[in-house]
Coordinates of C-alpha atoms in Angstrom, one line a residue:
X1 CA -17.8 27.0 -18.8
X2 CA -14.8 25.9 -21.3
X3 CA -15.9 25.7 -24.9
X4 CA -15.0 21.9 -24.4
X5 CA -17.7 19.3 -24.7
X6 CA -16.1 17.6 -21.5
X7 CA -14.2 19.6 -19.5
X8 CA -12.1 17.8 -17.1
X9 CA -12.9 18.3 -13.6
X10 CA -10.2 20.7 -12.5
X11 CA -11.4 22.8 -16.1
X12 CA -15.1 22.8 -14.1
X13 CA -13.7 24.3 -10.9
X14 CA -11.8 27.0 -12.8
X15 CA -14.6 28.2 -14.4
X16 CA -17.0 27.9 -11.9
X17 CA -14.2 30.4 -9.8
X18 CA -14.3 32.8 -12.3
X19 CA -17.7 33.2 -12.7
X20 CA -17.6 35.0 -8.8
X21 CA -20.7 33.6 -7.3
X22 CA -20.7 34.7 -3.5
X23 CA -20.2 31.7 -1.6
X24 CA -22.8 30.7 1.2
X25 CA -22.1 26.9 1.6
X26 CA -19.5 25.2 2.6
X27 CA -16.4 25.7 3.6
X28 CA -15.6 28.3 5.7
X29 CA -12.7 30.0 3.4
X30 CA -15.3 31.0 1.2
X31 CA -12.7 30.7 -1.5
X32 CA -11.1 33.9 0.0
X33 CA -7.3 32.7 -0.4
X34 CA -6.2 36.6 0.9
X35 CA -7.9 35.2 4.6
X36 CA -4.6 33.7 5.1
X37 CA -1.2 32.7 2.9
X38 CA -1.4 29.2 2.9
X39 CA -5.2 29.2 1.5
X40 CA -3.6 30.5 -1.8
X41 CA -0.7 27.8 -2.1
X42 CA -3.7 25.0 -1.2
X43 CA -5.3 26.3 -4.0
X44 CA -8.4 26.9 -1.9
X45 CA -10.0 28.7 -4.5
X46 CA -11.3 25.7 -6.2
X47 CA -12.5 24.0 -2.9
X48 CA -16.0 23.8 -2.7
X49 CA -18.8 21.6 -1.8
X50 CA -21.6 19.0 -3.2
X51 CA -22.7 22.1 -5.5
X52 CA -25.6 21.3 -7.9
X53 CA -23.3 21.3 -10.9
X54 CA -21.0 19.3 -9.5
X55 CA -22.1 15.7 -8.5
X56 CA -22.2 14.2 -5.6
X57 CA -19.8 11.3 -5.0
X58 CA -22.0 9.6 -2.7
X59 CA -25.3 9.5 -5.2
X60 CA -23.4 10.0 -8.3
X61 CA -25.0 11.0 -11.6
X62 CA -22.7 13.5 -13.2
X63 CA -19.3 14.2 -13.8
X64 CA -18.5 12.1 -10.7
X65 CA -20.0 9.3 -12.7
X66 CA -18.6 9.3 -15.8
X67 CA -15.1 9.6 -13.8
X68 CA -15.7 6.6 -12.4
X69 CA -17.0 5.0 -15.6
X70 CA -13.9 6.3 -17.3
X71 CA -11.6 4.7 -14.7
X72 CA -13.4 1.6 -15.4
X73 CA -12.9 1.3 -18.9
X74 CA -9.2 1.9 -17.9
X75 CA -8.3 -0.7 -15.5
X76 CA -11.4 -3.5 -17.0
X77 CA -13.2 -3.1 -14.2
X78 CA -17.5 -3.6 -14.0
X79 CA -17.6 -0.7 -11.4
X80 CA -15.0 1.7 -10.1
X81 CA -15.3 3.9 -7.1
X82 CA -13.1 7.0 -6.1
X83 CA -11.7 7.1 -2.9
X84 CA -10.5 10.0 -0.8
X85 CA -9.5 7.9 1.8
X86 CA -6.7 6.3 -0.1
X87 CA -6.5 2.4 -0.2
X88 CA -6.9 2.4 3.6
X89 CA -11.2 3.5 3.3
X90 CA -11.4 1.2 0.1
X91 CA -9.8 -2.0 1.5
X92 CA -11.9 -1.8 4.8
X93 CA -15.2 -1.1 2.7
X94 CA -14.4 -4.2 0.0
X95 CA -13.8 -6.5 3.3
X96 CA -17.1 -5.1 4.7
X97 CA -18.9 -5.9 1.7
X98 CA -18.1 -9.1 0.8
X99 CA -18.4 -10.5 4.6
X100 CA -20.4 -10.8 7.4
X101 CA -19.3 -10.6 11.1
X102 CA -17.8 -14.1 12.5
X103 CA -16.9 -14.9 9.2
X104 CA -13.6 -16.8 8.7
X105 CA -11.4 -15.1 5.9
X106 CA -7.9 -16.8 4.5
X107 CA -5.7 -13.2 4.4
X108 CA -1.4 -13.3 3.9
X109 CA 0.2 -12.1 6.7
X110 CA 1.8 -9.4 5.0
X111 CA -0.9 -7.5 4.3
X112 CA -1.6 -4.1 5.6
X113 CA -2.7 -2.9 8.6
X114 CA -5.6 -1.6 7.4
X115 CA -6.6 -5.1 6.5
X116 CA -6.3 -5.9 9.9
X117 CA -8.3 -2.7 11.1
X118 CA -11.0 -4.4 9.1
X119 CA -10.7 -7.8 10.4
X120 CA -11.1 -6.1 13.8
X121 CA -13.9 -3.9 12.9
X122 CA -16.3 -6.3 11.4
X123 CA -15.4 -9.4 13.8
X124 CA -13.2 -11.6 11.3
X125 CA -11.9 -14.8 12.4
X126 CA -8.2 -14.9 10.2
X127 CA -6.9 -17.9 8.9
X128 CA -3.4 -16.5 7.9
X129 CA -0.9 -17.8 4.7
X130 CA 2.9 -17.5 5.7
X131 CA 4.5 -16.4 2.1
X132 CA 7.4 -17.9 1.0
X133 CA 10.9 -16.3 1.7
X134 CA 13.4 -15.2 -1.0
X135 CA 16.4 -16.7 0.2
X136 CA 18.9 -13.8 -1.4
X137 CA 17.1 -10.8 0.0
X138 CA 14.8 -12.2 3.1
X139 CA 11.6 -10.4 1.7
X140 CA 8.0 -12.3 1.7
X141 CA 7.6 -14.3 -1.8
X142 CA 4.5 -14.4 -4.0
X143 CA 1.5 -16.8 -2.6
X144 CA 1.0 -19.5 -4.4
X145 CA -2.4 -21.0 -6.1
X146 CA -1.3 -24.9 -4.2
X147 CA -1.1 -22.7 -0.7
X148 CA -4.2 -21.5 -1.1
X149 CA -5.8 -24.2 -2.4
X150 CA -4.7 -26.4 0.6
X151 CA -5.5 -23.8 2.9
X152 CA -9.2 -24.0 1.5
X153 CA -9.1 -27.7 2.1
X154 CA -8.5 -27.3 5.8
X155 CA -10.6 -24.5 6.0
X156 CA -13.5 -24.9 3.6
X157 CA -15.7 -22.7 5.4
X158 CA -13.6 -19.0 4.3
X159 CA -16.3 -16.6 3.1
X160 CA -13.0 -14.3 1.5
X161 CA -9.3 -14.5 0.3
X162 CA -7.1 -11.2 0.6
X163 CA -3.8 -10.7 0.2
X164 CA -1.3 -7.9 -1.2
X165 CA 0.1 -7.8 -5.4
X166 CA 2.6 -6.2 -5.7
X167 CA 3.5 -6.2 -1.9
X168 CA 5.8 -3.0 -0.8
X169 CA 8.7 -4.5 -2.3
X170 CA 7.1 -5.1 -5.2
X171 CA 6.2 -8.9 -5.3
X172 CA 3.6 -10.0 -7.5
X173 CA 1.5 -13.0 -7.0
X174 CA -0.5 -15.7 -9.4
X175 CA -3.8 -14.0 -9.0
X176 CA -5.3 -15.5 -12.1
X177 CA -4.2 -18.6 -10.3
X178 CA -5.8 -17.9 -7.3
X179 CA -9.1 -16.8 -8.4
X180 CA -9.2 -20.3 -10.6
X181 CA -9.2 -22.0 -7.4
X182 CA -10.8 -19.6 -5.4
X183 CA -14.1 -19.5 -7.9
X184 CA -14.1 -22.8 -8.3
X185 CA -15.5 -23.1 -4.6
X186 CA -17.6 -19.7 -5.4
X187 CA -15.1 -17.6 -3.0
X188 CA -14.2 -14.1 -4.1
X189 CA -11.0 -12.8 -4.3
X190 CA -9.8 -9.3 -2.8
X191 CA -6.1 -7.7 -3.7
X192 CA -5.0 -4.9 -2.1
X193 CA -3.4 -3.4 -5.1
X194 CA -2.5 -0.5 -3.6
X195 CA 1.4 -0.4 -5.2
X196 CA 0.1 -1.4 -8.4
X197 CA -2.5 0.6 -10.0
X198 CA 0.2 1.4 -12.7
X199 CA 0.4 -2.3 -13.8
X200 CA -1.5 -3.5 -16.9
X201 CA -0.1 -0.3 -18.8
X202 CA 3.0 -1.6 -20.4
X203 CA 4.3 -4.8 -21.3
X204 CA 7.5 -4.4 -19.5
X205 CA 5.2 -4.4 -16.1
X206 CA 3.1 -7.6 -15.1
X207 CA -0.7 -7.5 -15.9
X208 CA -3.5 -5.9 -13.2
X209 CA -5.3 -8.2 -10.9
X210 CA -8.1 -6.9 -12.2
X211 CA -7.8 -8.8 -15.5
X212 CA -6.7 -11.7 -13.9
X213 CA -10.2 -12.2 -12.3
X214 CA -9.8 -10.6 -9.4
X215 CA -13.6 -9.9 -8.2
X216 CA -12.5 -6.6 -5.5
X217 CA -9.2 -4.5 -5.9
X218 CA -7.9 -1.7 -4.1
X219 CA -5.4 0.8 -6.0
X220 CA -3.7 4.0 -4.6
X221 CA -3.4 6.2 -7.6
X222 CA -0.9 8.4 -6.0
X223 CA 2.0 6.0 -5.1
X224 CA 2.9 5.6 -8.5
X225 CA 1.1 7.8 -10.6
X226 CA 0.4 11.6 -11.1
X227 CA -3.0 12.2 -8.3
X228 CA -2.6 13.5 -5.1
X229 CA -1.8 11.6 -1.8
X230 CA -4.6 10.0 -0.4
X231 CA -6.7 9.0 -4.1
X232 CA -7.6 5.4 -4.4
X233 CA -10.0 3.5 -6.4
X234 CA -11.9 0.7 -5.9
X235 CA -12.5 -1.6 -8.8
X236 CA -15.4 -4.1 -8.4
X237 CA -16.1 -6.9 -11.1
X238 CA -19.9 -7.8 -9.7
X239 CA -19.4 -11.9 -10.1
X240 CA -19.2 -12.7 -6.7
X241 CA -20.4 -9.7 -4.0
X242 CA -23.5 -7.4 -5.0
X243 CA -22.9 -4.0 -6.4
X244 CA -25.0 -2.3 -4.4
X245 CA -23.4 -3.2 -1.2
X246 CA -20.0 -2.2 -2.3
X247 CA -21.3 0.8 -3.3
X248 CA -22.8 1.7 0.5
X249 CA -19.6 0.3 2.2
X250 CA -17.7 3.0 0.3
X251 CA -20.1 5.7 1.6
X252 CA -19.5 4.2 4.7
X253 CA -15.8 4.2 5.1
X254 CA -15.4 7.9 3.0
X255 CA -16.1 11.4 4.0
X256 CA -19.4 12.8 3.5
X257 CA -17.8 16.1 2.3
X258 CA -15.3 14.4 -0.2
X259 CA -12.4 17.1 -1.3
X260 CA -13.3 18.2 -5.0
X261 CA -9.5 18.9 -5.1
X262 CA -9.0 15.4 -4.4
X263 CA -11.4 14.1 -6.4
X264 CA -9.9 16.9 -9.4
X265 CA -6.7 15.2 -9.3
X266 CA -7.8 11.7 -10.0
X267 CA -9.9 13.2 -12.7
X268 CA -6.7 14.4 -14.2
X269 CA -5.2 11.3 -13.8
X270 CA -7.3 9.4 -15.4
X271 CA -7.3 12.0 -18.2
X272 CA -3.9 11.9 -18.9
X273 CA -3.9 7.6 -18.8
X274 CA -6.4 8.5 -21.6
X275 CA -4.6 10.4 -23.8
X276 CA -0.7 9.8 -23.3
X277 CA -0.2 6.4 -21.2
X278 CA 1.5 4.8 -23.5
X279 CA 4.4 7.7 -24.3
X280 CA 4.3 8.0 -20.6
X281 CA 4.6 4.6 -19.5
X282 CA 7.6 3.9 -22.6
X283 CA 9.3 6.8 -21.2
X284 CA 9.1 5.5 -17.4
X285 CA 9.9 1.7 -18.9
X286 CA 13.2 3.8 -21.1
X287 CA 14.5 5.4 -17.6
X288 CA 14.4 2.2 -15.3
X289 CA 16.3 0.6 -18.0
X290 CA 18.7 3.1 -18.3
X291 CA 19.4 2.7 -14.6
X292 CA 20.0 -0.9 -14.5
X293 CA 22.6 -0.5 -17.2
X294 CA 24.2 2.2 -15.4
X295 CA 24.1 0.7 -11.8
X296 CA 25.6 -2.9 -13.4
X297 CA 29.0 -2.3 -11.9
X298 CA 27.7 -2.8 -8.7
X299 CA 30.2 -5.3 -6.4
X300 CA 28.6 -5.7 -2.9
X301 CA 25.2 -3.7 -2.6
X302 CA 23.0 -6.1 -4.9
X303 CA 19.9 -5.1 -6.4
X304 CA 16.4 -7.6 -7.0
X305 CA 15.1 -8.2 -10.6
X306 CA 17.3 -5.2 -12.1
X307 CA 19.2 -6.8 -14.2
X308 CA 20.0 -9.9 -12.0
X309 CA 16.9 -12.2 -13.0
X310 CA 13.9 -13.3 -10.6
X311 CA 14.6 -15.9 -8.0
X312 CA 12.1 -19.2 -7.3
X313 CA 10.0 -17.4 -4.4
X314 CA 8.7 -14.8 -6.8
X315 CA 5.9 -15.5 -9.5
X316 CA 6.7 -11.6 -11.0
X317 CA 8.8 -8.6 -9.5
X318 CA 6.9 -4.9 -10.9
X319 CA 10.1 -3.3 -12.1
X320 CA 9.0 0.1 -10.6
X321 CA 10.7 -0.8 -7.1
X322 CA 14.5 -0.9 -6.9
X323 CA 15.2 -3.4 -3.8
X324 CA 18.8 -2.8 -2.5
X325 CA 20.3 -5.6 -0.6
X326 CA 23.1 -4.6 1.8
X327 CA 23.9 -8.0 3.7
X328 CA 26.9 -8.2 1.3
X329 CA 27.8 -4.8 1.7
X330 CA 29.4 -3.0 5.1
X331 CA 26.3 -0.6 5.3
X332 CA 23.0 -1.2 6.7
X333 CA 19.8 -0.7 5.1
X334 CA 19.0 1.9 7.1
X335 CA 22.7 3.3 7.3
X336 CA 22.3 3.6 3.4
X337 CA 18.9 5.6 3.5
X338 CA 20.6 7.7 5.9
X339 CA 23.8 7.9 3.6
X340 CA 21.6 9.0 0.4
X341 CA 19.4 11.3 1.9
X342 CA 21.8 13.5 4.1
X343 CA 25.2 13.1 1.1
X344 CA 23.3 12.9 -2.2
X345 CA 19.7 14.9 -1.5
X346 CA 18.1 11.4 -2.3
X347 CA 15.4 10.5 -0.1
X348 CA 14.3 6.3 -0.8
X349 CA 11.3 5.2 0.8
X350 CA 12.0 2.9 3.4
X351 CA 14.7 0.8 4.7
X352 CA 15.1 -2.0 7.0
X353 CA 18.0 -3.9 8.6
X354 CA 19.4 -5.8 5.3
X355 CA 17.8 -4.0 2.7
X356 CA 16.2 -0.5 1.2
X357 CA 13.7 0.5 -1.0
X358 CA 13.7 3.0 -3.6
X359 CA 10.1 3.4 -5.4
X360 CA 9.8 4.7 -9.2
X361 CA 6.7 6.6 -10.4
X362 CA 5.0 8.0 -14.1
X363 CA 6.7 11.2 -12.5
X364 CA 10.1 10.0 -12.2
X365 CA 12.4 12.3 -15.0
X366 CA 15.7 11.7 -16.9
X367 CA 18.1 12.7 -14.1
X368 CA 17.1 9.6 -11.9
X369 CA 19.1 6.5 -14.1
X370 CA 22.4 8.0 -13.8
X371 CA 22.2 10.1 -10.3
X372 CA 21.0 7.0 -8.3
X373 CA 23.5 4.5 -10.5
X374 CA 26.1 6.9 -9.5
X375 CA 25.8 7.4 -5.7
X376 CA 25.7 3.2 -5.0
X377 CA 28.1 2.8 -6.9
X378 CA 30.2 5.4 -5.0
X379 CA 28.9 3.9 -1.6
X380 CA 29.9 0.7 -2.9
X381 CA 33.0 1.2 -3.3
X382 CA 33.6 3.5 -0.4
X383 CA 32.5 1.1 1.8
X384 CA 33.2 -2.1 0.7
X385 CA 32.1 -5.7 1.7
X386 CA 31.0 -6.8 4.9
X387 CA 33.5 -7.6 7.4
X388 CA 32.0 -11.0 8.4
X389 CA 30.0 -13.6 6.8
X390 CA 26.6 -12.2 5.7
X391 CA 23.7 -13.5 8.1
X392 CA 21.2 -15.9 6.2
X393 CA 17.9 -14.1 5.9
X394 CA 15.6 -15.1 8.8
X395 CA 12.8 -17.0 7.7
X396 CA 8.9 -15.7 8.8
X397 CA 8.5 -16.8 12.3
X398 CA 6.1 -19.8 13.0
X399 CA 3.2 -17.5 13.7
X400 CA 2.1 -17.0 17.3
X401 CA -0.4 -18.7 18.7
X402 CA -3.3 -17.1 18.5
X403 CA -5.8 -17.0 22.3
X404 CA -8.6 -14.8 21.7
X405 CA -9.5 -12.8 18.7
X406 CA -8.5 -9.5 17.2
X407 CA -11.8 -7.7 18.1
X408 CA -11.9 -9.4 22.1
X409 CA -8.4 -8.2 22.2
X410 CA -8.3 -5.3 21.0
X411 CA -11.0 -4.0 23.1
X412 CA -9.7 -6.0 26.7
X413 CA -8.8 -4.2 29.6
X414 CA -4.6 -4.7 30.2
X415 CA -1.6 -2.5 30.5
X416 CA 1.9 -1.9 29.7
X417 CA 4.3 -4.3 30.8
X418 CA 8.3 -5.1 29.9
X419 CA 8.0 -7.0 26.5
X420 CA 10.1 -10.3 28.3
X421 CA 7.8 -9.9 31.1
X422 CA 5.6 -10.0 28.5
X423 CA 6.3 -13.6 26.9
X424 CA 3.6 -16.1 27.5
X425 CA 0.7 -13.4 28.2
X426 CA -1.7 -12.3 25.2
X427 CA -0.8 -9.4 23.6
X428 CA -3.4 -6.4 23.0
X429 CA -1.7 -4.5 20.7
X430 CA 0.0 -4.5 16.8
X431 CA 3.6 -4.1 16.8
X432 CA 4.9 -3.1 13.6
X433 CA 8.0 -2.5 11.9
X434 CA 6.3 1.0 10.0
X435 CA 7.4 1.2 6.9
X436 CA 5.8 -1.3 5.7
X437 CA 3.3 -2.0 8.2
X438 CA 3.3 -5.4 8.6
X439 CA 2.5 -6.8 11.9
X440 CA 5.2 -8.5 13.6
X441 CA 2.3 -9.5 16.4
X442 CA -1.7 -8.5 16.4
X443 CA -3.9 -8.6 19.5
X444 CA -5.1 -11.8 20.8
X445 CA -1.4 -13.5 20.1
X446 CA 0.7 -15.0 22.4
X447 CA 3.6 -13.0 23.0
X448 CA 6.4 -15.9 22.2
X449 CA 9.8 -15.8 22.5
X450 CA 10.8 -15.6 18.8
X451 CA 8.6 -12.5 18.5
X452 CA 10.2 -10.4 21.2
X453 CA 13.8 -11.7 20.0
X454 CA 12.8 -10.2 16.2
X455 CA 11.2 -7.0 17.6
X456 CA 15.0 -6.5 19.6
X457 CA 16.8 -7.3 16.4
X458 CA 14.7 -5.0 14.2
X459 CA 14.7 -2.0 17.1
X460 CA 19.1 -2.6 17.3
X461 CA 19.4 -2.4 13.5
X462 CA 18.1 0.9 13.4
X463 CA 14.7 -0.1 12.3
X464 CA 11.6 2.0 13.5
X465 CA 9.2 0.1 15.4
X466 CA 5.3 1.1 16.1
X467 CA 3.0 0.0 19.0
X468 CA -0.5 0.8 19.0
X469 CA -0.3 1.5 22.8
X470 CA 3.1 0.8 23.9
X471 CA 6.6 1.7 22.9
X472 CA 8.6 -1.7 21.4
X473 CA 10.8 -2.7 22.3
X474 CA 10.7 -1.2 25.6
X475 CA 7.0 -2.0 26.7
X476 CA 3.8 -3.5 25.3
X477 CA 0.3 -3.8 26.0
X478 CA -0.8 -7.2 27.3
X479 CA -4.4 -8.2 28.9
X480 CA -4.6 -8.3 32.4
X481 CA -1.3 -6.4 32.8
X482 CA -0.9 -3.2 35.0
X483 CA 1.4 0.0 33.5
X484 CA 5.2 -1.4 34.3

């Protein structure tokens, strides 16, 4: 081992490789990266199993441990819990473990689909909060402590409260607000964090929900910082749902042979928060800066919180995300993704009909201020305003009414039929516009009108839709239906 008195993870795997012990466990490589080429760019020669001196993630009591101990003392948390699964295994075991099955649960209907997986998994009855729209940009607004607190009025017998902070466009919510009125009637709180485990780290971004009371949050370390894709950790504050049964929901919802390479990464991560986050995260703060300066000359494509203020439906924007409004501009959102990627080499990471999003991590370097200023502003003026008078943004739909619930429908027997044939029949599948996955419809709605008439608009803007067994616009699933 490393003269170090405690090596990182990744330094344990090293050594442990050197050493040459002929493997007979688990897996099947056997570290033998000449077996086949892409074994050695992997890195498969520090993949191994639950070996003695190695923890195990599941009954934790070694270097696993004090990972997770470390990543508490980061983010403030009582307990945090790795994750290989990425947010998705984290936010379906926190929903597992602080409900029980036919328990009613007030969730913001812009939460993830893997919120919804777990409504449908453990039998949920959703009350659901319509967020506020911004009126410049047409993207969901922060919830607000009065919406939830009247929601609890009407519904006094929710068991949990979820919703999303920062959302995919980076919208940030009260949560301190929320938990005051949430604990006051002894209901824990659960925010799917999972753009935001870099907040709390700098000034310039807002604070975590973690130390806003948040009693469960889910964070995907690799959408903004240095880890690999698909490490997430859940933080756990105790107050309100037991340890020990977070604990076994995680072992539920995770692999039983968790990737050490994986697991190495958001070791390293954590390390590195340790010992340079706040050089890293001035740097970061120095280079988003730099870009709004340098992307101020913009005329027609319009950007959210970058130098342009906050407007009333947000409580806090996270700076990371770089929200680019084209209703003003002749382009599309999705023309302009297009655009970037295929002209400039930049790839953003998602678009939809009025708008694009271009996400900012710990990794992002000095070139990105002025080589992203520079192509909008050349597509700006290239293309120019829009030739007719921009569209209002279309306010969230009146939410469908809802006939059976998301477990019944999901497992009903139906078929594919023609989305207007569709209207009036319960639908049996999600429909979502993917990125971000937000579902435009879940099973156990009412197909209605106004949904079928957004799904067309999305699908003609260029925007890609996802079915879970039919093909929007074209076809959807609906009980009682035959294939059409």
């Amino acid at each position: 081992m490393p003269e170090q008195a405690n090596p990182s993870l990744l330094a344990r795997l090293e050594a442990h490789h050197a050493q040459g012990y002929l493997s007979l466990h688990m897996p099947g490589h056997k570290e033998n990266i000449d077996l086949a080429p892409y074994l050695n760019t992997l890195g498969a020669q520090l993949d191994i199993t639950e070996l003695q001196t190695f923890d195990d993630l599941h009954d934790p009591s070694g270097v696993l441990a004090k990972t997770m101990d470390r990543a508490a003392a980061l983010w403030g948390s009582r307990k945090s819990y790795l994750q290989v699964n990425g947010s998705t295994g984290g936010l379906l075991a926190a929903i597992r473990a602080a409900t029980r099955r036919g328990d009613k649960v007030l969730v913001a209907r812009h939460c993830h689909k893997a919120i919804y997986h777990a409504m449908e998994l453990c039998g949920l009855d959703p009350v659901f909060l319509l967020p506020p729209v911004e009126e410049t940009f047409g993207i969901a607004g922060s919830l607000t402590p009065d919406q939830v607190a009247r929601a609890l009025e009407e519904h006094p017998d929710v068991k949990l409260i979820v919703y999303p902070s920062p959302t995919y466009d980076g919208v940030v919510s009260d949560t301190a607000g929320i938990c005051a009125v949430a604990h006051e009637k002894g209901i824990p709180v659960l925010v799917d964090e999972a753009h935001g485990a870099h907040l709390g780290f700098h000034p310039a971004f807002p604070p975590s929900a973690m130390s806003q009371g948040a009693d469960l949050v889910v964070a995907s370390l690799h959408k903004t910082l240095p880890s690999l894709t698909q490490t997430a950790i859940l933080h756990a504050s105790g107050r309100l749902v037991p340890m020990p049964q977070v604990a076994r929901q995680t072992g539920i919802f995770q692999s039983s042979s968790p990737s050490y390479l994986l697991m190495a990464s958001m070791d390293g991560c954590i390390g590195l928060l340790e010992e340079r986050r706040d050089e890293l995260f001035a740097a970061w703060v120095r280079r988003l800066e730099e870009f709004d300066r340098a992307a101020q000359g913009l005329q027609h494509l319009r950007l959210l919180g970058h130098g342009t203020g906050t407007e009333g439906a947000f409580f806090a924007l996270d700076p990371s995300k770089i929200l680019i409004s084209t209703r003003h501009s002749a382009l599309t959102g999705v023309e302009l993704k297009d655009i970037l990627y295929r002209d400039y080499k930049i790839e953003l990471e998602m678009a939809l009909d009025h708008y694009a999003v271009a996400m900012t991590g710990l990794g992002t370097d000095d070139a990105m201020p002025a080589r992203l200023a520079q192509a909008l502003l050349e597509l700006d003026a290239k293309y120019g305003p829009s030739e007719t008078e921009p569209a209002p943004p279309a306010a969230i739909h009146t939410l469908p009414p809802r006939r059976c619930s998301l477990e019944e429908a999901a497992m009903a027997s139906g078929g594919l039929t023609f989305l207007y044939d569709g209207m009036g029949k319960i639908c049996g599948e999600y429909i979502w516009a993917y990125p971000p996955g937000i579902p435009l419809i879940t099973p156990g709605e009412e197909i209605t009108t106004p949904v079928v008439e957004t799904i067309e608009e999305l699908y003609r803007a260029g925007v890609h839709l996802v079915g879970t067994r039919g093909k929007p616009p074209f076809t959807t699933f609906a009980l009682g239906h035959q294939d059409g």
